[in-house]
Coordinates of C-alpha atoms in Angstrom, one line a residue:
M194 CA -4.2 -9.7 0.3
S195 CA -0.4 -10.3 0.5
N196 CA 0.6 -10.2 4.8
R197 CA 2.3 -7.5 6.1
T198 CA 6.3 -7.7 5.3
V199 CA 8.9 -6.0 6.4
L200 CA 12.3 -5.7 4.0
H201 CA 15.4 -3.7 4.3
G202 CA 17.5 -1.8 1.8
I203 CA 19.7 1.2 1.4
G204 CA 17.9 4.5 2.2
V205 CA 19.6 6.8 -0.5
S206 CA 16.9 9.8 0.0
A207 CA 15.8 10.9 3.5
G208 CA 11.4 11.3 4.0
T209 CA 8.6 9.0 4.6
A210 CA 6.0 8.0 1.7
S211 CA 3.1 5.6 1.6
G212 CA 0.1 5.0 -1.0
P213 CA -0.5 2.0 -3.3
V214 CA 2.0 0.8 -5.0
A215 CA 2.7 1.6 -9.2
V216 CA 5.0 -1.2 -10.8
V217 CA 7.0 -0.2 -13.5
T218 CA 6.7 -2.4 -16.3
P219 CA 9.8 -5.0 -16.9
A220 CA 11.3 -5.9 -19.8
V221 CA 10.1 -8.5 -21.9
G222 CA 13.1 -9.9 -22.7
I223 CA 14.4 -12.2 -26.1
D224 CA 11.6 -13.8 -28.3
E225 CA 12.7 -17.7 -27.3
H226 CA 10.7 -18.8 -30.3
E227 CA 11.9 -15.6 -33.0
P228 CA 13.8 -17.8 -36.4
A229 CA 17.3 -17.5 -36.9
S230 CA 18.5 -14.4 -39.6
V231 CA 18.6 -15.6 -43.0
D232 CA 18.8 -11.9 -44.7
P233 CA 21.2 -10.4 -42.2
E234 CA 21.0 -6.7 -44.1
A235 CA 17.5 -6.6 -44.4
D236 CA 17.4 -7.4 -40.6
G237 CA 20.1 -5.1 -39.8
E238 CA 18.1 -2.3 -41.8
R239 CA 15.0 -3.1 -39.5
I240 CA 17.2 -2.6 -36.4
R241 CA 18.5 0.3 -37.3
G242 CA 15.2 1.9 -37.9
V243 CA 13.9 0.6 -34.8
L244 CA 16.8 2.2 -32.7
Q245 CA 16.9 5.6 -34.6
D246 CA 12.9 5.8 -33.3
V247 CA 14.4 4.5 -29.9
S248 CA 16.4 7.2 -30.3
A249 CA 14.0 10.0 -31.1
S250 CA 11.9 9.0 -28.9
L251 CA 14.4 9.4 -25.8
S252 CA 15.4 13.0 -27.4
A253 CA 11.4 13.8 -27.0
R254 CA 11.6 13.0 -23.8
A255 CA 14.4 15.5 -22.8
E256 CA 12.3 18.5 -23.7
H257 CA 10.2 17.3 -20.9
A258 CA 13.1 16.4 -18.4
N259 CA 12.7 17.9 -15.3
S260 CA 16.3 18.9 -14.9
D261 CA 19.0 20.3 -17.2
A262 CA 21.2 17.6 -16.1
S263 CA 18.4 14.8 -16.4
K264 CA 17.9 16.6 -20.2
A265 CA 21.8 15.7 -20.8
V266 CA 21.6 12.2 -19.9
L267 CA 18.6 11.9 -21.9
E268 CA 20.1 13.4 -24.6
A269 CA 23.5 11.3 -24.2
T270 CA 21.7 8.3 -23.8
A271 CA 19.4 9.3 -27.3
A272 CA 22.8 9.3 -29.2
L273 CA 23.9 5.9 -27.3
A274 CA 21.1 4.4 -29.5
N275 CA 22.5 5.5 -32.7
D276 CA 25.7 4.5 -31.7
K277 CA 27.7 3.3 -35.0
G278 CA 29.7 0.4 -32.3
L279 CA 26.8 -0.7 -31.1
I280 CA 25.1 -1.2 -34.4
R281 CA 28.0 -2.9 -36.0
G282 CA 27.7 -5.3 -33.1
V283 CA 24.1 -6.0 -34.5
D284 CA 25.3 -6.7 -37.6
K285 CA 28.2 -9.1 -36.7
E286 CA 25.6 -11.2 -34.6
L287 CA 23.0 -11.4 -36.9
K288 CA 26.0 -12.6 -39.8
K289 CA 26.3 -15.3 -36.9
G290 CA 22.3 -16.3 -37.6
A291 CA 21.0 -14.6 -34.1
G292 CA 17.6 -13.5 -34.4
A293 CA 16.8 -10.3 -34.1
T294 CA 15.7 -9.6 -30.2
K295 CA 19.0 -12.0 -29.9
A296 CA 21.2 -9.7 -32.1
I297 CA 20.3 -6.8 -29.9
H298 CA 20.7 -8.6 -26.9
D299 CA 23.8 -10.2 -27.4
A300 CA 25.4 -7.2 -28.7
V301 CA 24.6 -5.1 -26.0
E302 CA 26.2 -7.6 -23.5
V303 CA 29.6 -7.3 -25.7
Y304 CA 29.5 -3.4 -25.5
A305 CA 28.2 -3.6 -21.7
A306 CA 31.1 -5.2 -20.8
K307 CA 33.7 -3.2 -22.7
L308 CA 31.4 0.3 -20.5
R309 CA 32.3 -1.5 -17.5
K310 CA 36.0 -2.3 -17.9
L311 CA 36.5 1.4 -18.9
G312 CA 34.7 2.4 -15.1
G313 CA 33.8 5.6 -13.9
Y314 CA 31.1 7.6 -16.0
M315 CA 31.2 4.8 -19.0
A316 CA 30.2 1.9 -16.3
E317 CA 27.5 4.2 -15.5
R318 CA 25.9 4.1 -18.6
V319 CA 25.4 0.5 -19.0
T320 CA 22.1 1.5 -17.5
D321 CA 21.0 3.7 -20.4
L322 CA 22.3 0.9 -22.7
Y323 CA 20.3 -1.6 -21.0
D324 CA 17.0 1.0 -21.2
I325 CA 18.1 1.2 -25.2
R326 CA 17.9 -2.8 -25.5
D327 CA 14.8 -2.7 -23.8
R328 CA 13.1 -0.7 -25.7
A329 CA 14.1 -1.4 -28.9
T330 CA 13.4 -5.3 -28.0
A331 CA 9.5 -4.2 -26.9
R332 CA 9.4 -2.8 -30.5
L333 CA 10.5 -5.4 -32.0
R334 CA 8.0 -8.1 -30.6
G335 CA 5.0 -4.9 -30.6
L336 CA 5.0 -5.5 -26.9
P337 CA 4.9 -2.5 -24.3
E338 CA 8.2 -1.2 -24.3
P339 CA 9.2 -1.0 -20.3
G340 CA 8.6 2.4 -17.9
I341 CA 6.2 3.8 -15.5
P342 CA 2.6 3.2 -16.0
D343 CA 0.0 5.6 -16.3
M344 CA -0.7 6.7 -12.7
A345 CA -4.1 7.9 -11.4
E346 CA -3.2 8.7 -8.5
P347 CA -0.3 9.6 -6.1
S348 CA 1.8 6.1 -5.7
V349 CA 5.3 4.7 -4.5
L350 CA 7.3 3.0 -7.6
V351 CA 8.4 -0.2 -7.4
A352 CA 10.9 -1.2 -10.1
H353 CA 13.8 -4.0 -10.3
D354 CA 15.8 -0.5 -11.4
L355 CA 14.9 2.9 -13.1
A356 CA 16.3 3.9 -16.0
P357 CA 17.8 7.4 -16.8
A358 CA 14.9 8.0 -19.3
E359 CA 12.0 7.6 -16.4
T360 CA 14.0 9.3 -13.5
A361 CA 14.3 12.3 -15.8
T362 CA 10.4 12.7 -16.8
L363 CA 9.4 11.7 -12.9
D364 CA 6.4 13.5 -11.9
Q365 CA 6.7 15.1 -8.3
N366 CA 3.2 15.3 -7.7
L367 CA 2.2 11.6 -8.3
V368 CA 5.6 10.0 -7.2
L369 CA 5.4 9.5 -3.6
G370 CA 8.8 7.2 -3.0
I371 CA 11.0 5.0 -5.3
I372 CA 11.9 1.5 -4.0
T373 CA 14.1 -0.5 -6.2
E374 CA 15.8 -3.9 -6.4
A375 CA 19.3 -2.8 -7.9
G376 CA 21.3 0.2 -7.8
G377 CA 23.5 2.3 -5.3
A378 CA 24.0 4.8 -3.9
T379 CA 25.7 6.9 -6.3
S380 CA 23.3 5.6 -9.0
H381 CA 21.2 7.8 -11.4
T382 CA 18.0 6.8 -9.3
A383 CA 19.6 7.9 -5.9
I384 CA 21.1 10.8 -7.2
L385 CA 17.8 12.2 -8.7
A386 CA 15.4 11.2 -6.1
A387 CA 17.7 12.8 -3.9
Q388 CA 17.5 16.3 -5.9
L389 CA 13.6 16.0 -6.2
G390 CA 13.3 15.3 -2.7
I391 CA 11.7 11.9 -3.3
P392 CA 11.9 9.3 -0.6
C393 CA 13.9 6.5 -2.2
A394 CA 15.1 3.4 -0.7
V395 CA 17.4 0.8 -3.2
Q396 CA 19.0 -2.3 -2.8
V397 CA 15.8 -3.7 -1.7
K398 CA 15.7 -7.4 -2.3
G399 CA 12.6 -9.5 -2.4
I400 CA 10.5 -6.7 -3.1
A401 CA 9.2 -7.6 -6.5
E402 CA 7.9 -10.9 -5.3
A403 CA 6.5 -9.2 -1.8
I404 CA 4.5 -6.8 -3.5
I405 CA 2.1 -9.3 -5.8
D406 CA -1.4 -8.5 -5.0
A407 CA -0.2 -6.0 -2.3
P408 CA -2.7 -3.2 -1.7
S409 CA 0.1 -0.6 -0.6
V410 CA 3.3 -0.4 0.6
A411 CA 5.5 2.1 2.7
L412 CA 8.8 3.3 2.9
D413 CA 11.4 5.3 5.1
G414 CA 14.1 6.5 2.3
G415 CA 16.1 7.6 5.2
V416 CA 16.9 4.1 6.9
G417 CA 16.2 1.9 3.7
E418 CA 12.8 0.4 5.5
V419 CA 10.1 -1.2 3.7
I420 CA 6.6 -2.1 4.7
V421 CA 4.7 -4.1 2.5
S422 CA 0.8 -4.0 3.1
P423 CA 1.5 -1.7 6.1
N424 CA -1.1 -1.7 8.6
E425 CA -2.8 1.6 10.1
S426 CA -0.2 1.5 12.7
D427 CA 2.7 1.6 10.4
V428 CA 1.4 4.1 8.5
A429 CA 0.9 6.4 11.3
E430 CA 4.1 6.0 12.7
L431 CA 5.6 7.2 8.9
E432 CA 3.4 10.2 9.3
E433 CA 4.3 10.9 12.6
R434 CA 8.2 10.6 11.4
S435 CA 7.2 12.9 8.5
R436 CA 5.9 15.6 11.2
R437 CA 9.1 14.8 13.9
R438 CA 11.5 15.3 10.2
A439 CA 9.6 18.7 9.2
A440 CA 9.5 20.2 13.0
A441 CA 13.5 19.1 13.4
L442 CA 13.7 21.2 9.8
A443 CA 12.0 24.0 11.2
G444 CA 14.5 27.5 11.5
S445 CA 16.8 25.2 9.3
S446 CA 18.8 28.8 7.6
G447 CA 21.5 30.4 7.3
E448 CA 25.1 29.6 7.6
G449 CA 26.2 26.5 8.5
A450 CA 27.3 25.9 12.2
T451 CA 27.7 23.4 15.2
R452 CA 25.4 24.4 18.2
D453 CA 28.8 26.1 19.8
G454 CA 29.6 28.1 16.7
H455 CA 32.4 26.5 14.7
K456 CA 31.5 27.7 10.9
V457 CA 30.9 25.0 8.4
K458 CA 30.0 26.3 4.9
L459 CA 27.1 24.2 3.6
L460 CA 27.8 24.2 -0.5
A461 CA 26.0 22.6 -3.6
N462 CA 26.9 20.1 -6.2
I463 CA 26.0 21.9 -9.5
G464 CA 26.7 20.6 -13.7
T465 CA 25.6 23.1 -15.5
A466 CA 24.9 26.9 -15.8
E467 CA 21.1 26.3 -15.4
D468 CA 22.0 24.1 -12.0
A469 CA 23.8 26.8 -10.9
E470 CA 21.1 29.4 -11.3
K471 CA 18.3 27.2 -9.6
A472 CA 21.0 26.5 -6.8
A473 CA 21.4 30.1 -6.6
K474 CA 17.9 31.2 -5.2
L475 CA 18.3 28.5 -2.4
D476 CA 19.6 29.2 1.2
L477 CA 22.9 27.9 0.8
E478 CA 26.7 29.5 0.8
G479 CA 27.8 28.9 -2.7
S480 CA 28.8 25.7 -5.1
G481 CA 31.1 23.3 -3.9
L482 CA 31.8 21.6 -7.0
F483 CA 30.9 22.6 -10.6
R484 CA 31.4 19.4 -12.5
S485 CA 32.5 21.1 -16.1
E486 CA 32.7 17.8 -17.7
F487 CA 29.4 18.3 -18.9
L488 CA 30.3 21.0 -21.4
F489 CA 32.7 18.5 -23.0
L490 CA 30.6 15.3 -23.4
D491 CA 29.2 13.9 -26.1
R492 CA 30.9 16.5 -28.5
E493 CA 32.7 16.1 -31.9
A494 CA 35.0 19.1 -30.8
A495 CA 35.7 20.6 -27.5
P496 CA 34.0 23.9 -26.7
S497 CA 35.6 27.2 -27.5
V498 CA 37.2 29.4 -24.9
E499 CA 34.1 31.8 -25.9
E500 CA 31.5 29.2 -25.3
Q501 CA 33.2 27.9 -21.5
A502 CA 33.6 31.2 -20.4
E503 CA 30.0 31.9 -21.2
T504 CA 28.7 29.3 -18.8
Y505 CA 31.2 29.8 -16.3
T506 CA 30.3 33.6 -16.3
R507 CA 26.4 32.8 -15.7
A508 CA 27.0 30.5 -12.8
L509 CA 29.6 33.0 -11.0
R510 CA 26.8 35.7 -11.7
A511 CA 24.5 33.4 -10.3
F512 CA 25.7 33.4 -6.9
G513 CA 27.0 37.0 -6.7
D514 CA 29.9 36.9 -3.9
R515 CA 29.5 33.2 -2.7
R516 CA 32.0 30.7 -3.0
V517 CA 32.0 29.0 -6.9
V518 CA 34.4 26.0 -6.7
V519 CA 35.1 24.8 -10.3
R520 CA 36.9 21.3 -10.9
T521 CA 38.8 21.4 -14.2
L522 CA 37.9 18.8 -16.9
D523 CA 37.6 15.6 -15.6
A524 CA 37.4 13.1 -18.2
G525 CA 39.7 11.4 -19.9
A526 CA 39.5 6.6 -20.7
D527 CA 36.6 6.4 -18.4
K528 CA 35.1 9.0 -20.1
P529 CA 36.1 9.5 -23.5
L530 CA 36.2 12.5 -25.5
S531 CA 35.8 11.8 -29.5
F532 CA 38.5 14.7 -29.6
A533 CA 40.8 14.0 -27.0
D534 CA 41.0 9.9 -27.8
L535 CA 44.3 8.6 -26.2
G536 CA 43.7 5.4 -26.8
E537 CA 43.1 2.1 -25.2
E538 CA 44.4 1.3 -22.0
E539 CA 44.3 -2.2 -20.3
N540 CA 42.7 -0.2 -17.1
P541 CA 41.2 2.7 -17.5
A542 CA 39.7 3.6 -14.5
L543 CA 43.3 4.0 -13.5
G544 CA 44.8 5.5 -16.5
R545 CA 44.7 8.4 -18.1
R546 CA 41.9 10.3 -16.4
G547 CA 41.1 13.8 -15.0
L548 CA 44.6 15.6 -14.8
R549 CA 46.4 13.3 -16.4
L550 CA 44.5 13.4 -19.7
S551 CA 45.0 17.5 -19.0
Q552 CA 48.9 16.9 -19.4
A553 CA 48.6 14.8 -22.2
R554 CA 46.6 17.7 -23.7
E555 CA 47.8 20.8 -22.2
D556 CA 45.9 22.6 -25.1
L557 CA 42.4 21.8 -23.0
L558 CA 43.8 22.5 -20.0
T559 CA 44.8 25.8 -21.3
D560 CA 42.2 27.0 -23.0
Q561 CA 40.0 26.0 -19.9
L562 CA 41.7 28.3 -17.7
E563 CA 41.9 31.2 -19.9
A564 CA 37.9 30.7 -19.8
L565 CA 37.9 30.8 -16.2
A566 CA 39.8 33.7 -15.9
A567 CA 37.8 35.3 -18.2
A568 CA 34.6 34.4 -16.4
G569 CA 36.2 35.8 -12.9
Q570 CA 37.2 39.2 -14.8
A571 CA 33.3 39.8 -15.9
V572 CA 32.1 38.9 -12.6
P573 CA 35.0 40.8 -10.1
D574 CA 32.9 40.1 -6.8
A575 CA 32.6 36.4 -7.5
E576 CA 34.8 33.9 -5.2
L577 CA 36.3 32.1 -7.9
W578 CA 37.9 28.7 -7.0
V579 CA 39.3 26.4 -9.2
M580 CA 40.8 22.6 -8.4
A581 CA 42.3 19.8 -10.7
P582 CA 40.8 15.8 -10.1
M583 CA 42.3 13.1 -9.5
V584 CA 45.5 14.2 -8.2
A585 CA 48.2 12.0 -6.4
T586 CA 51.6 13.6 -6.2
V587 CA 53.4 16.5 -5.4
E588 CA 54.4 17.0 -9.0
E589 CA 51.0 16.6 -10.2
A590 CA 50.0 19.4 -7.5
N591 CA 52.8 21.7 -8.6
W592 CA 52.3 21.5 -12.7
F593 CA 48.7 22.1 -12.4
A594 CA 49.2 25.3 -9.6
E595 CA 52.3 26.6 -11.9
R596 CA 49.7 27.0 -15.1
A597 CA 46.2 27.7 -13.1
R598 CA 48.0 30.8 -11.4
A599 CA 50.1 31.7 -14.6
A600 CA 46.7 32.3 -16.1
G601 CA 45.5 34.7 -13.5
L602 CA 43.7 32.5 -11.0
A603 CA 44.0 33.2 -7.6
K604 CA 42.6 30.5 -5.4
V605 CA 43.9 27.1 -6.7
G606 CA 43.5 23.4 -5.2
V607 CA 43.2 20.0 -5.9
M608 CA 40.8 17.0 -5.6
V609 CA 41.9 14.4 -3.2
E610 CA 40.2 11.0 -4.2
T611 CA 43.3 8.6 -4.1
P612 CA 44.8 7.3 -1.3
A613 CA 47.7 8.5 -2.3
A614 CA 46.8 11.9 -1.7
A615 CA 45.6 11.5 1.5
I616 CA 48.6 10.0 2.9
R617 CA 50.7 12.7 1.5
A618 CA 48.2 15.7 2.2
R619 CA 50.4 18.0 3.7
Q620 CA 53.0 18.0 1.0
V621 CA 50.4 18.1 -1.5
L622 CA 48.7 20.9 0.0
E623 CA 52.2 22.6 0.4
E624 CA 51.7 23.4 -3.4
V625 CA 48.4 24.7 -3.5
D626 CA 45.2 26.6 -2.1
F627 CA 42.8 24.5 -0.8
A628 CA 41.9 20.3 -1.3
S629 CA 38.4 18.9 -1.8
I630 CA 37.7 15.5 -0.8
G631 CA 35.6 13.4 -3.3
T632 CA 34.3 11.0 -1.1
N633 CA 33.0 8.7 -3.9
D634 CA 36.3 8.0 -5.6
L635 CA 38.2 8.0 -2.6
S636 CA 35.9 5.5 -0.8
Q637 CA 36.2 3.2 -4.6
Y638 CA 40.3 3.8 -4.5
T639 CA 40.3 2.8 -0.7
M640 CA 38.5 -0.1 -0.7
A641 CA 39.5 -1.7 -4.4
A642 CA 35.5 -1.4 -5.1
D643 CA 33.9 -0.2 -8.3
R644 CA 31.2 2.5 -7.1
M645 CA 28.9 1.5 -9.4
Q646 CA 28.3 -1.9 -8.8
G647 CA 25.3 -1.8 -6.4
E648 CA 26.3 -5.3 -5.1
L649 CA 29.4 -3.9 -3.3
A650 CA 27.5 -1.1 -1.6
E651 CA 28.9 -2.2 1.7
L652 CA 32.0 -2.1 1.2
L653 CA 31.8 1.3 -0.8
S654 CA 30.3 3.0 2.5
P655 CA 31.9 5.9 4.0
W656 CA 31.5 4.3 7.4
Q657 CA 34.1 1.4 6.1
P658 CA 36.5 2.5 9.0
A659 CA 39.5 3.0 6.0
V660 CA 37.5 5.8 4.8
P661 CA 37.2 8.4 7.9
S662 CA 41.1 7.3 8.3
M663 CA 41.7 8.7 4.8
I664 CA 39.9 11.5 5.4
R665 CA 41.7 12.4 8.9
E666 CA 45.2 12.0 7.4
T667 CA 44.1 14.8 4.7
C668 CA 42.7 17.4 7.4
R669 CA 45.8 16.8 9.3
G670 CA 47.6 18.0 6.2
G671 CA 45.3 20.6 6.0
E672 CA 46.3 21.7 9.7
A673 CA 49.6 21.9 9.4
T674 CA 49.4 23.9 6.1
G675 CA 46.9 26.0 7.2
K676 CA 44.5 25.3 4.0
S677 CA 40.8 24.9 3.8
I678 CA 39.7 20.7 3.2
G679 CA 36.4 20.2 2.2
V680 CA 34.2 17.7 1.2
C681 CA 32.1 17.5 -2.1
G682 CA 30.8 13.5 -2.3
E683 CA 27.8 11.8 -1.3
A684 CA 28.9 11.6 2.4
G685 CA 28.4 15.0 3.0
G686 CA 24.8 14.8 2.2
D687 CA 24.2 12.7 5.1
P688 CA 23.2 14.5 8.3
L689 CA 24.9 11.9 10.4
M690 CA 28.4 11.5 8.2
A691 CA 29.0 15.0 8.4
L692 CA 29.1 15.7 11.9
V693 CA 32.0 12.7 11.4
L694 CA 33.5 15.1 8.7
V695 CA 33.4 18.0 10.9
G696 CA 35.1 16.3 13.4
L697 CA 37.4 15.4 11.2
G698 CA 38.5 18.6 10.7
V699 CA 36.6 19.2 7.4
K700 CA 35.5 23.2 6.8
S701 CA 32.7 22.8 3.9
L702 CA 30.4 20.6 2.7
S703 CA 29.0 20.2 -1.1
M704 CA 26.0 18.2 -2.0
A705 CA 22.6 18.0 -3.3
P706 CA 20.8 21.1 -2.8
G707 CA 18.0 19.3 -1.3
K708 CA 20.3 17.9 1.6
V709 CA 21.3 21.1 2.8
R710 CA 18.7 22.2 5.0
A711 CA 18.8 18.5 7.0
V712 CA 22.3 18.7 7.2
R713 CA 22.3 22.3 8.8
A714 CA 19.6 21.4 11.0
A715 CA 21.9 18.5 12.3
L716 CA 25.1 20.6 13.0
R717 CA 22.9 23.0 15.2
L718 CA 22.1 20.1 17.3
H719 CA 25.7 19.1 18.2
D720 CA 29.1 21.0 19.7
F721 CA 32.0 20.7 17.7
D722 CA 33.6 18.4 20.8
T723 CA 30.9 16.2 20.2
C724 CA 32.0 15.9 16.5
R725 CA 35.4 15.3 17.4
Q726 CA 34.4 12.6 19.4
M727 CA 32.1 11.1 16.8
A728 CA 35.3 11.1 14.1
N729 CA 37.3 9.3 16.7
F730 CA 34.9 6.7 17.1
A731 CA 34.2 6.2 13.6
V732 CA 37.7 6.0 12.6
D733 CA 38.6 3.8 15.6
A734 CA 35.5 1.2 15.2
R735 CA 36.4 -2.3 13.8
T736 CA 33.3 -2.3 10.9
A737 CA 31.6 0.1 9.4
A738 CA 28.2 -1.1 11.1
G739 CA 29.9 -0.6 14.2
A740 CA 31.5 3.0 13.2
R741 CA 27.9 4.0 12.4
E742 CA 26.3 2.7 15.7
A743 CA 29.1 4.3 17.8
V744 CA 28.2 7.6 16.0
F745 CA 24.8 7.3 16.0
N746 CA 24.6 6.4 20.3
L747 CA 26.4 9.9 20.6
A748 CA 23.9 11.8 18.3
D749 CA 20.9 13.8 20.0
P750 CA 17.6 11.7 19.8
V751 CA 16.7 14.8 17.1
L752 CA 18.5 13.5 14.7
K753 CA 16.9 10.4 14.0
D754 CA 13.9 12.1 12.4
L755 CA 16.5 13.8 9.9
L756 CA 17.7 10.6 8.8

């Protein structure tokens, strides 16, 4: 039996869990003894057949996905398995003499490097690509595919990382918690675990070795603590933490506000009309981010005005008179669209993405704004706000505002995701009605660190003092112009960071729907003056760790039960 071991990672989904270990079957890897290909054409046909089987399997899983967003991810991964570029790469490696499994491995590595270079959404798809590689390799070798084992009892999943195909079909009744060695705060695994309310810790180094022969494991998904072979007192402490968390959440309902009545709207991030209909049933005040790009991705042609209008109308109707903030198409070189290919770029993450694509393909924006206006007319009681992504200058803000208002949209705003927009927030806000801060991208661009690279998680923390400093500048612009500033990044769902954001001047917080109760409870434990003091401490700190510690020390002791 293993000795008791305590490990630490990054907590990405609050809550506690303990139970037996269920180890996700690892990838089998290349067949080191396979012969070189002597018939590339025949081997290519065999591999294409395997990739088609993998695609069909993923499509079948999509039908049983636990959310519409998960279904979309699985369908996109299934399409990637039949990608012509990947297949051409496999043929190229076979012609070099590589064996079947090595040909897939090398072709995928070349493709993955290209996706990483693109950054953004396409960099996120590297995980999908590796999942395809591992499933295809296992089929070629006649071995079990990697994935979640059959679970006879509720257990804690442990894996190097979880592919979207696995996270999308998790059974909440059997998965008590999730622990991974890889991943980051914005990975598929982290986001889905938070949506499902499953405690989760990522970047837990050494977990694979530590659980060998371990009978059980325990974790605190709020702080990222993992205990291998916990003793009775460990389990009792975790159960007590769960009890205290439930008590802290009790009565968390209604409008968001600090203890002394300072109002803060609490909203949901959504990606589809189905997401809207589910979130609208919850106790929250609307949606602060409708990611409209899900309508556009993995299509041969842009959706029609009528199709878009129908989707937006469903979302608005679901929320009634509550606010719905729609982000216009956030695509471009980092989320390439077959019908809007602007060509290769040297550094696509800093290229023509977001609003820059809309300026190059104004027809796409014109249709989207027309559809949004039609949806607003179809649901006259709706509070529809529209914002543009990746705005960096006053000219860009003005360009978007003129077109949105000409289309008949009354409430027009911009995303603050670049340091340029944050520093010049007052001037930018003079052109529009509101701004919403995307903390994920703002952190990435402020710290010059790819947010999809788990090894850079420390740099990407919203506690890095430079990030709240950027947010403060944005809020000062809001105060100077009388315009509302919101946050729709992952930071808004952290109960402790939420207090800092409110203290900085943020008026609304949008997050995964499952995080609203904890944030609302945290706000009601503190008055606005304390939030402002916390904000000052976060900005003035010398380090990220120092910032979080200073804020935590100011917080009500009950708050730790919400983390």
